[in-house]
Amino acid sequence: MTPAVPIPFNKPYLSGNETTYIEEAVRSGKISGDGLFTKRCHQFFEQQYGFQKALLTTSCTDALEMAAILLNLQPGDEVIVPSYTFVSTANAFVLRGAKIVFADSTALNPNLDVSTLEALITPRTRAIVPVHYAGIACDMQAIQALATRYNLIVVEDAAQAIDSYYRGQPLGSFGQLAAFSFHETKNIISGEGGMLAINDPRFATRAEIIREKGTNRPLFFRGEVDKYGWVDIGSSFLPSDIIAAFLWAQLESLDRIQAQRKALWQSYFTQLAPLRKIGVGLPMLPDYASNNGHMFYLTCTSLAERTALISYLKARQILPIFHYQSLHQSQFYASNHDGRVLPWADFYTDCLVRLPMYYELSTEQQQRVIGAVLAFYEKR
Ligand SMILES: *Cc1c(COP(=O)(O)O)cnc(C)c1O
């Protein structure tokens, strides 16, 4: 028997025009930031999703760091972040001296549990950072109601949430600020890359300045000031136009990419649904949330079961991935955590596993993954 061809967890998809547009950018003679392709991408996002202002960044991490600077956090200010998330969601605010207050996930999916939020708010709370895990919307209406009542800023970590919706409204358009990722593991990619969406005019000009090393150069180029200089803190957060050229090719193919990913997600969901009878969890979409086909995950009933499943699949040349060690338990931040037990964050840390999901995953390959998962559970 010939050995099975490995099925990776992710494979970056090139939609076809990436190198053509990169050549075009190079030929234009301007490849630093805010060139032709960057402007096209900004316009696309503003028109397609109604963001008041879109600014490409070199990563979602950078977009979150820009958001943290925009908040003018003072040492001791508190920011509420789910524990079950990527490091950058919290680290961006820690860099500004903030204290992170961790929220637990819900039982139904890893998104933060809004019913626990109000008890976490203190006079020092400045912001809430909902993460739309797997592109599935958090309960934005409830979060915004709290934010309004307590005068808090909402920064959406929409890294996984491109082209996803809450009651028909695009994710990333709710928070005063929202951060997206175009890392090669996301739906729409540019290798590394990200975007800050700004939906509050108070932040618009300052965001441009922070992104341009603390200078008012963007205003100078628009003729709004007659010379530019150092006016604020900032850093170099803008990507080269070569990155934007790559991203533009992806955006042109957005509908096709999304349709394919959603179809893959749906066939995982339909064929693995019987596992729910034996306690395996499948992604749970509340009725207010759309699906953007970012990720397909299962939750096992224990860490031991997940470990066994992963080695069973790896032995069959299938590479599933688990991720996120709850941040309240992390080596770096555990000693700053207030000691609350966050059982659902711990549950997802131990039990969640992500199955291969990428545009070029063929029907035959996906059937191999599904067949192997079902076979693993039949044996048990
Ligand atoms: C991918 C991801 C990030 C980081 O994105 P980068 O572009 O790699 O900086 C942050 N938050 C979440 C939830 C992510 O999935």
mmCIF file of C-alpha atoms and ligand atoms in Angstrom, residues 59-61 64 85-86 88-89 131 157 159-160 181-183 186 192-193 324, ligand 1:
data_model
loop_
_atom_site.group_PDB
_atom_site.id
_atom_site.type_symbol
_atom_site.label_atom_id
_atom_site.label_comp_id
_atom_site.label_asym_id
_atom_site.label_seq_id
_atom_site.Cartn_x
_atom_site.Cartn_y
_atom_site.Cartn_z
ATOM 1 C CA SER A 59 -0.246 42.482 11.355
ATOM 2 C CA CYS A 60 -3.331 42.211 13.525
ATOM 3 C CA THR A 61 -0.952 42.404 16.469
ATOM 4 C CA LEU A 64 -4.213 45.906 18.375
ATOM 5 C CA THR A 85 -7.427 33.801 22.856
ATOM 6 C CA PHE A 86 -4.171 34.522 21.104
ATOM 7 C CA SER A 88 -1.624 39.529 21.139
ATOM 8 C CA THR A 89 -5.206 40.244 22.247
ATOM 9 C CA VAL A 131 -12.693 38.069 20.128
ATOM 10 C CA ASP A 157 -10.379 41.358 17.837
ATOM 11 C CA ALA A 159 -8.565 38.587 13.379
ATOM 12 C CA GLN A 160 -10.623 35.573 12.295
ATOM 13 C CA SER A 181 -5.429 39.657 10.442
ATOM 14 C CA PHE A 182 -4.224 38.604 6.995
ATOM 15 C CA HIS A 183 -1.740 36.086 8.379
ATOM 16 C CA LYS A 186 -6.642 33.294 7.940
ATOM 17 C CA GLU A 192 1.787 38.643 7.425
ATOM 18 C CA GLY A 193 -0.640 41.542 7.441
ATOM 19 C CA TYR A 324 -4.484 28.657 22.939
HETATM 20 C C1 LIG B 1 -4.307 35.466 14.216
HETATM 21 C C2 LIG B 1 -4.799 36.155 15.400
HETATM 22 C C3 LIG B 1 -4.159 37.291 15.928
HETATM 23 C C4 LIG B 1 -2.837 37.785 15.437
HETATM 24 O O1 LIG B 1 -2.800 38.106 14.109
HETATM 25 P P1 LIG B 1 -1.407 38.527 13.446
HETATM 26 O O2 LIG B 1 -1.819 39.132 12.143
HETATM 27 O O3 LIG B 1 -0.620 37.262 13.282
HETATM 28 O O4 LIG B 1 -0.723 39.500 14.338
HETATM 29 C C5 LIG B 1 -4.751 37.942 16.999
HETATM 30 N N1 LIG B 1 -5.909 37.519 17.530
HETATM 31 C C6 LIG B 1 -6.534 36.409 17.080
HETATM 32 C C7 LIG B 1 -7.831 35.997 17.698
HETATM 33 C C8 LIG B 1 -5.995 35.690 16.007
HETATM 34 O O5 LIG B 1 -6.633 34.595 15.554
#
